[in-house]
Short mmCIF file of C-alpha atoms and ligand atoms in Angstrom, two decimals:
data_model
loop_
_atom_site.label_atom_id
_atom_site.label_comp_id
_atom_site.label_asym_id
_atom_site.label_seq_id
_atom_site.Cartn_x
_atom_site.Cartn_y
_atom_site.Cartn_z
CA UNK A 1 -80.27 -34.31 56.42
CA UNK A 2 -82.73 -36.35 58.84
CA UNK A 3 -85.53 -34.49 59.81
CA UNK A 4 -85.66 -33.90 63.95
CA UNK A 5 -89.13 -34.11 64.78
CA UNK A 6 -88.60 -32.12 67.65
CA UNK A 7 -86.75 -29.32 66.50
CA UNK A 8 -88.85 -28.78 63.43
CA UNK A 9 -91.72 -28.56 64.49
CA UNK A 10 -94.54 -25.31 63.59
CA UNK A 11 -94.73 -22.94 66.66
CA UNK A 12 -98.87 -23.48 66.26
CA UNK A 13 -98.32 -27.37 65.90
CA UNK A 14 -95.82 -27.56 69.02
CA UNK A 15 -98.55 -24.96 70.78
CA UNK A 16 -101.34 -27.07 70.11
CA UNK A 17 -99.59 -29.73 71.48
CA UNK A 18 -98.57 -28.18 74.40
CA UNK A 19 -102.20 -27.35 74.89
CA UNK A 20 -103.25 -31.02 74.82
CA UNK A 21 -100.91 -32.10 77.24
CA UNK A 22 -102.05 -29.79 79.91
CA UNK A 23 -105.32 -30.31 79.50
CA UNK A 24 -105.40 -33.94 80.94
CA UNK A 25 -103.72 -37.66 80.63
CA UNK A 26 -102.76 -38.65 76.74
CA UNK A 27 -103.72 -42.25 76.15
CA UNK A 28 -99.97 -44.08 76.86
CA UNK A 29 -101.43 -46.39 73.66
CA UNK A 30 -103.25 -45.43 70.94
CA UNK A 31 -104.20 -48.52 68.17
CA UNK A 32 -105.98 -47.50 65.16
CA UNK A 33 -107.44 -49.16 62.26
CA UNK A 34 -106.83 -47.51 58.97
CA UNK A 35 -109.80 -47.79 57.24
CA UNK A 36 -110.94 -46.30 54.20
CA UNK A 37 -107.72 -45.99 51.43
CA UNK A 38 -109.99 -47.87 48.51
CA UNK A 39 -112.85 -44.96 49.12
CA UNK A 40 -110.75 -42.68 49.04
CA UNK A 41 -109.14 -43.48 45.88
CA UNK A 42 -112.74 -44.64 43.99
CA UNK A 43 -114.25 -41.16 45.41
CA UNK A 44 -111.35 -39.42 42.96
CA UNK A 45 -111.55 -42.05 39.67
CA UNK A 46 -108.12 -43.62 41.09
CA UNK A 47 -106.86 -47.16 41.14
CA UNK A 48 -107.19 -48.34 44.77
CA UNK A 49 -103.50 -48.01 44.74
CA UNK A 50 -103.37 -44.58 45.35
CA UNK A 51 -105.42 -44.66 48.23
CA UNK A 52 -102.83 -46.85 49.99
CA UNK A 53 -100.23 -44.55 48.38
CA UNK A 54 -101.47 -41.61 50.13
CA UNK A 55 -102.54 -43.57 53.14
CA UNK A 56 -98.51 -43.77 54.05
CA UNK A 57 -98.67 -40.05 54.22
CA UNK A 58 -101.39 -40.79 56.58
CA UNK A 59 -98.82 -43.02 59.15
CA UNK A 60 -96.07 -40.18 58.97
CA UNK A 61 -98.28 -37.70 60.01
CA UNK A 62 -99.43 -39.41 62.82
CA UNK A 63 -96.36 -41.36 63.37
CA UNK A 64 -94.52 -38.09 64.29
CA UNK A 65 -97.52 -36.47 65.64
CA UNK A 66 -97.88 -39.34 68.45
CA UNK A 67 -94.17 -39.16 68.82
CA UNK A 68 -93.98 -35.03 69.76
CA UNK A 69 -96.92 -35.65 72.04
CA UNK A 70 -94.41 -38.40 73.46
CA UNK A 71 -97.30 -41.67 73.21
CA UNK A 72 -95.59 -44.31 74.75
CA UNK A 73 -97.26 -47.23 71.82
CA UNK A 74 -99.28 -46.53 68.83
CA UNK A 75 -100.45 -49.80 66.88
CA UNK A 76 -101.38 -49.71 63.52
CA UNK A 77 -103.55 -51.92 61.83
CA UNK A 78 -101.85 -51.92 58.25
CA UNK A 79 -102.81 -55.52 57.12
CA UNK A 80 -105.06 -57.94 58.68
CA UNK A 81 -105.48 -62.04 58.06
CA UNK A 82 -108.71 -61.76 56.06
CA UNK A 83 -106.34 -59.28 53.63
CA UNK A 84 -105.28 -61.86 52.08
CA UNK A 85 -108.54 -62.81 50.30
CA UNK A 86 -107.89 -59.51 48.09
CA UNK A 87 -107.12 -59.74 44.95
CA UNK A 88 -103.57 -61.02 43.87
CA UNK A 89 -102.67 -57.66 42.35
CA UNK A 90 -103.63 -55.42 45.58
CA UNK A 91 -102.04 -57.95 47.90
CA UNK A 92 -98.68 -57.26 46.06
CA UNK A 93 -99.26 -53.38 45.54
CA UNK A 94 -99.67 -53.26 49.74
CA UNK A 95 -96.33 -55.75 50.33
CA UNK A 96 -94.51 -53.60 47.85
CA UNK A 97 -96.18 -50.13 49.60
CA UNK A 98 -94.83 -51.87 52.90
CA UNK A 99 -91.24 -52.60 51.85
CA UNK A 100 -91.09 -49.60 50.02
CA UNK A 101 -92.32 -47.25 53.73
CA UNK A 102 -89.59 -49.58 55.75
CA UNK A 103 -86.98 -48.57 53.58
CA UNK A 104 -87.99 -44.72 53.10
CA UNK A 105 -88.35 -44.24 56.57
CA UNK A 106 -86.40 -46.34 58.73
CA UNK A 107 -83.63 -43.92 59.01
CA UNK A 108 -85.75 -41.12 60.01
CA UNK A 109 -87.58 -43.26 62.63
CA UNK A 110 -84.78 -44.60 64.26
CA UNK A 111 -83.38 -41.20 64.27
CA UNK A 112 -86.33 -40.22 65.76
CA UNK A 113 -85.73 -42.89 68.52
CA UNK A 114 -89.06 -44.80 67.53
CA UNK A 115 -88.17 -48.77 68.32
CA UNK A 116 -90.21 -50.43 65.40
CA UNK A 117 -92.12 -53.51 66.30
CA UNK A 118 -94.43 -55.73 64.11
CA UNK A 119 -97.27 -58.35 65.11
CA UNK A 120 -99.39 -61.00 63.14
CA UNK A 121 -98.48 -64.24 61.43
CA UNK A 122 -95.07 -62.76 59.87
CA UNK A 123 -93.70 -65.63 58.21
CA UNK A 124 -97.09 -65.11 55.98
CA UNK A 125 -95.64 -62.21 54.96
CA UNK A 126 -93.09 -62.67 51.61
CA UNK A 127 -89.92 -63.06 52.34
CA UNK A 128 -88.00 -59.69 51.15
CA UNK A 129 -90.22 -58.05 53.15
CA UNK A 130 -89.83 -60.81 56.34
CA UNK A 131 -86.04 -59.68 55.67
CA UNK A 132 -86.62 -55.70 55.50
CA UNK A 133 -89.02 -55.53 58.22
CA UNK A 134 -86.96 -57.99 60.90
CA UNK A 135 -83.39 -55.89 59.82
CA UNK A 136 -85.98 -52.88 61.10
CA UNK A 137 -87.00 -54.07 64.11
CA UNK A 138 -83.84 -55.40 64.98
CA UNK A 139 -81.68 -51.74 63.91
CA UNK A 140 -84.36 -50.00 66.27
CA UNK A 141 -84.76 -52.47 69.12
CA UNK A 142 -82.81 -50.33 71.63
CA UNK A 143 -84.91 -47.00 71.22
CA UNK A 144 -86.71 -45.81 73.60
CA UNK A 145 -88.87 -43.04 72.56
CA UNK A 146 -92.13 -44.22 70.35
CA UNK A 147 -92.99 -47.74 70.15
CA UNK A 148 -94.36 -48.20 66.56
CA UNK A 149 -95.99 -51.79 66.12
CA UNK A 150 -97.46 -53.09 62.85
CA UNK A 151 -100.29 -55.39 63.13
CA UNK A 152 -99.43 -57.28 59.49
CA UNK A 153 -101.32 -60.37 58.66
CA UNK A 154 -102.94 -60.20 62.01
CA UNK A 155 -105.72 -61.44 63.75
CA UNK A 156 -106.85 -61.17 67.13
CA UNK A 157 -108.32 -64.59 67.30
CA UNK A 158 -105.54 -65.88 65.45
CA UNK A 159 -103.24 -64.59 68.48
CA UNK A 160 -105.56 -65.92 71.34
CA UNK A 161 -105.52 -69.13 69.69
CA UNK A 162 -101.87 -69.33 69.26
CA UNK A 163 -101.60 -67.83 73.15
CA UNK A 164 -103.86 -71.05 74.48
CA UNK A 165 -102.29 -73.61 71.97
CA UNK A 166 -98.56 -72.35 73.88
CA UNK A 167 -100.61 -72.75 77.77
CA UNK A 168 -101.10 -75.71 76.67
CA UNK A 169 -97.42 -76.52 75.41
CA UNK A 170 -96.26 -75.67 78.73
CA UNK A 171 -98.85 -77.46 80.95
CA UNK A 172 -97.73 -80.13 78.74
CA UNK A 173 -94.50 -79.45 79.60
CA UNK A 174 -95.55 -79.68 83.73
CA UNK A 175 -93.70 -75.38 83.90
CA UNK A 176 -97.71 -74.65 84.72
CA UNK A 177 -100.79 -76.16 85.75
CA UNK A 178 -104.20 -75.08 84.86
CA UNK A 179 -104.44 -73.08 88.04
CA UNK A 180 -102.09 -70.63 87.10
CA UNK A 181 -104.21 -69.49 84.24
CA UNK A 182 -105.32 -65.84 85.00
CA UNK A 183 -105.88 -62.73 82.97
CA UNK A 184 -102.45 -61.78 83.79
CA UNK A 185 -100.69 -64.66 82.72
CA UNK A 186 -102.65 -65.21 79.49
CA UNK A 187 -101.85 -61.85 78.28
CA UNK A 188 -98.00 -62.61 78.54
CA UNK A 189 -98.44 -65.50 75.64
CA UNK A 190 -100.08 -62.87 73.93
CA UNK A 191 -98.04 -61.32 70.83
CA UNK A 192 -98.83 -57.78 72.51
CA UNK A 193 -97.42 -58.21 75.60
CA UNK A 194 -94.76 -55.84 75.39
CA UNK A 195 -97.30 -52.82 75.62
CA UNK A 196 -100.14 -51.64 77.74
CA UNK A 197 -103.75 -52.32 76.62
CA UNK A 198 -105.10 -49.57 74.33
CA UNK A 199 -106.35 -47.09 76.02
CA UNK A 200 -107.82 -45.22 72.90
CA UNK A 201 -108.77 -46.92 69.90
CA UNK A 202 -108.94 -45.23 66.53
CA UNK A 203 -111.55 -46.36 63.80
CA UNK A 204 -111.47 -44.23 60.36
CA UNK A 205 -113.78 -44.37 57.31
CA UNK A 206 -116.81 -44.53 59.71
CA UNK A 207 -117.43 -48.35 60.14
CA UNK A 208 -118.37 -49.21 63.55
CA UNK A 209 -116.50 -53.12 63.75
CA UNK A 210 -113.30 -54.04 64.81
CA UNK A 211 -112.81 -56.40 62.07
CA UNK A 212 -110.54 -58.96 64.10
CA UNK A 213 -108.68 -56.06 66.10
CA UNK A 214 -107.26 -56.60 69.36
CA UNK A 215 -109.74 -58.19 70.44
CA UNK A 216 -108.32 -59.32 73.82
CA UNK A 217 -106.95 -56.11 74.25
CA UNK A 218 -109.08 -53.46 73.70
CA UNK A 219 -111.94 -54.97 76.24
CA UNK A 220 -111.90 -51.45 78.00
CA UNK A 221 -110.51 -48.95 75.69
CA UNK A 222 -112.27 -46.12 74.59
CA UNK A 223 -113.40 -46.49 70.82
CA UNK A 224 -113.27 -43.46 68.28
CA UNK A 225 -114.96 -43.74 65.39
CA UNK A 226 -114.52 -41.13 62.59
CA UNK A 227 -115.76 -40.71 58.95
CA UNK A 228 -113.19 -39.35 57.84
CA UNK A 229 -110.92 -41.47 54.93
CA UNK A 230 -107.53 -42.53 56.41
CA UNK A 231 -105.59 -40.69 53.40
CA UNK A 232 -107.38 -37.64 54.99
CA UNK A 233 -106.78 -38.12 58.74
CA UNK A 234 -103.87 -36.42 59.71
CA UNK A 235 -102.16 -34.63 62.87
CA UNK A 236 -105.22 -32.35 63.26
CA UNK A 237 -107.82 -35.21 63.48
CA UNK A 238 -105.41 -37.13 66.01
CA UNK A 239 -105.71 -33.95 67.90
CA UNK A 240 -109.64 -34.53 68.08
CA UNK A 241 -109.50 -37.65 69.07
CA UNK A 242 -107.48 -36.69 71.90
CA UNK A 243 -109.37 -33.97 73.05
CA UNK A 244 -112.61 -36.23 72.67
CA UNK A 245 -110.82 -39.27 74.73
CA UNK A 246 -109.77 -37.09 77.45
CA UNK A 247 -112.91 -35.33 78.03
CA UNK A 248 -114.71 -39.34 78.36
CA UNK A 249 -115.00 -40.54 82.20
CA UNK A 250 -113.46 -44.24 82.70
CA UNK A 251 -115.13 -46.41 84.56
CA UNK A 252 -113.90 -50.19 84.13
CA UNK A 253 -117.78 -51.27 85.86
CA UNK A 254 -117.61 -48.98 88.72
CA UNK A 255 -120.14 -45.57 89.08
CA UNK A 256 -118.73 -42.36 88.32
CA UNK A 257 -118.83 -41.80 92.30
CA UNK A 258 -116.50 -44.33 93.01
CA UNK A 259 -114.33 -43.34 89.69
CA UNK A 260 -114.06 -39.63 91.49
CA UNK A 261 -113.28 -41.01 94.89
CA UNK A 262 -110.59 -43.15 93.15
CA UNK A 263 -109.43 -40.01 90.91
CA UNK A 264 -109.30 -38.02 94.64
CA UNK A 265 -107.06 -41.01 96.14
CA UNK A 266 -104.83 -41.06 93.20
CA UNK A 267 -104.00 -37.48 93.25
CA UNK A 268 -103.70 -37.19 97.04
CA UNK A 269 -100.93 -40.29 96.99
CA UNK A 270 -99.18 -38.26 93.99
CA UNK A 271 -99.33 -35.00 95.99
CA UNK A 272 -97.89 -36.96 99.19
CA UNK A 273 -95.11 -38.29 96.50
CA UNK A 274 -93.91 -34.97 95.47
CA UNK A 275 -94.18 -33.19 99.03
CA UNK A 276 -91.77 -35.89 99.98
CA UNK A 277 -89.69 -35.12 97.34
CA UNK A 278 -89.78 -31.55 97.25
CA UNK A 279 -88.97 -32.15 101.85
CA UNK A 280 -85.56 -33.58 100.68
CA UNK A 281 -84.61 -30.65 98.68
CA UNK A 282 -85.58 -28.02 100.82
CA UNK A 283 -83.20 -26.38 103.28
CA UNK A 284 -83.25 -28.23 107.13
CA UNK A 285 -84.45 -25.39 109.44
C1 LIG B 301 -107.54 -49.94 54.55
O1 LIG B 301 -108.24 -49.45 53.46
C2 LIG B 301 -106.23 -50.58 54.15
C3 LIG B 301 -106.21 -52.03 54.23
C4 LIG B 301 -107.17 -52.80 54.66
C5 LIG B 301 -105.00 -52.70 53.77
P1 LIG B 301 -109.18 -50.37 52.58
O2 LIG B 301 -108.36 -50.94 51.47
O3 LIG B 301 -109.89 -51.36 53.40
O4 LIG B 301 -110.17 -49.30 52.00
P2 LIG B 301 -111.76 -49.44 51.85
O5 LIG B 301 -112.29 -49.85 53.18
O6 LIG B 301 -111.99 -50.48 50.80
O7 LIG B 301 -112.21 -48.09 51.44
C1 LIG B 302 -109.48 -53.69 58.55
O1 LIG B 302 -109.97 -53.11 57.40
C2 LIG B 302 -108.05 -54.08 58.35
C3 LIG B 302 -107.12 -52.99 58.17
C4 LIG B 302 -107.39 -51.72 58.31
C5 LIG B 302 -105.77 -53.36 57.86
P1 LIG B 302 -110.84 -53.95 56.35
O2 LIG B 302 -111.26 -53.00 55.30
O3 LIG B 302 -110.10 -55.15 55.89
O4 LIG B 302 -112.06 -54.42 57.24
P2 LIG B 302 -113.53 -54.86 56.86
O5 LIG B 302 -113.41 -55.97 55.85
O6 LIG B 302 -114.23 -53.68 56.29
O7 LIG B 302 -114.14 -55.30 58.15
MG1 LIG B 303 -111.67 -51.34 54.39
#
């Protein structure tokens, strides 16, 4: 039987929930970077193994946490570029952790309408898991509730570089010139450009770098930093972060008089959206 997030679901966890979502505007993407599995394991006298072994119960949690709330994108930093200077034995623990999470959950996440997507130099990656990961993607392509991506054998500089070298391609190519290079169109050649920019960014095992993350991406979201081991963050801690992102003011460079005048303006044309709704409905006198 495939567990339905939403149906079971604690009457505290779905009130807590319920809570957070009144209290304000959930980030529509939330990236995190896992930090902290090898600590946790070394601070019990385990192989480093079983940190990254009980780090997976760290993604379910959150997975389905993020999913209830209904987060449009949560990226997960499960394997960067510089990974692969581990050692040999690790490197093949974490592919064989990865395989083994696709294959254990993929049922319940599609179930769960979560569309699985994956970013970072994949055809690094070996190739049972290249095969496990795209069957994945491709079995959950057409869901439309949670995005889940996987940043494996990323890099964020890796990505901008690979972004310019295809500008280039295509000036080349005479389908742009150099004038058409904005923000906007760079971040289409970008690998993330099927989700919004991070609003919240999640950083556990207290380090305060981004260690290659996003780096285009997260230029204005709001960093969380906990100390906290990822094998012990869990729905609870998400919930923190949450309440601690929505209680932040935004300000993209502007003063926090012209961020409430713009908050005032944005409510106003939302209330002037649903009175004309609500006009068609009501009776004509
Ligand atoms: C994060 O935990 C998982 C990966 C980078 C794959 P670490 O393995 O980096 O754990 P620490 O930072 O050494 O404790
Ligand atoms: C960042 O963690 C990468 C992942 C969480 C996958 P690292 O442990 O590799 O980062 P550094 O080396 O401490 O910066
Ligand atoms: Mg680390």
């Amino acid at each position: 039987m495939i567990n339905d997030w939403q149906k079971n679901q604690e009457k505290q966890d779905s009130d807590k929930q319920s809570l957070l979502t009144s209290h304000g505007i959930l980030p529509k993407h939330i990236a995190i970077i896992m930090d902290g599995n090898g600590r946790w394991a070394i601070e019990r006298n385990l192989p480093r193994a079983a940190g990254h072994q009980q780090g997976i119960e760290s993604v379910r949690d959150i997975v389905k946490a993020s999913s209830q709330l209904g987060i449009g994108y949560l990226t997960v930093y499960a394997f960067s570029m510089e990974n692969w200077k581990r050692p040999h034995m690790e490197i093949s623990i974490l592919m064989s952790l990865l395989k083994q999470y696709l294959i254990n959950e993929i049922d319940e996440l599609d179930a769960n309408n979560v569309r699985l997507c994956a970013i970072g130099k994949l055809n690094a990656l070996p190739k049972p898991v290249q095969k496990i990961l795209s069957k994945a993607i491709e079995r959950t392509a057409k869901n439309t509730g949670l995005t889940l991506t996987l940043a494996l054998s990323y890099s964020g500089r890796w990505d901008i570089i690979r972004a310019v070298q295809m500008i280039a391609l295509d000036a080349r190519r005479g389908n742009l010139s150099p004038e058409d290079i904005n923000e906007e169109l760079f971040s289409t050649y970008l690998l993330t450009s099927h989700m919004p920019e991070p609003d919240l960014l999640i950083r556990t095992s207290g380090e305060m770098r981004l260690s290659n993350y996003l780096l285009w991406e997260s230029a204005y979201s709001e960093i969380y930093i906990t100390n906290l081991l990822w094998p012990d963050f869990r729905r609870t801690d998400l919930y923190d972060a949450l309440e601690n992102y929505m209680n932040r003011e935004r300000r993209y460079g502007m003063t926090s008089q012209q961020m409430n005048i713009e908050n005032t303006k944005a409510s106003q044309s939302q209330d002037s959206y649903l009175q004309r709704i609500l006009s068609t409905f009501s009776p004509k006198s």
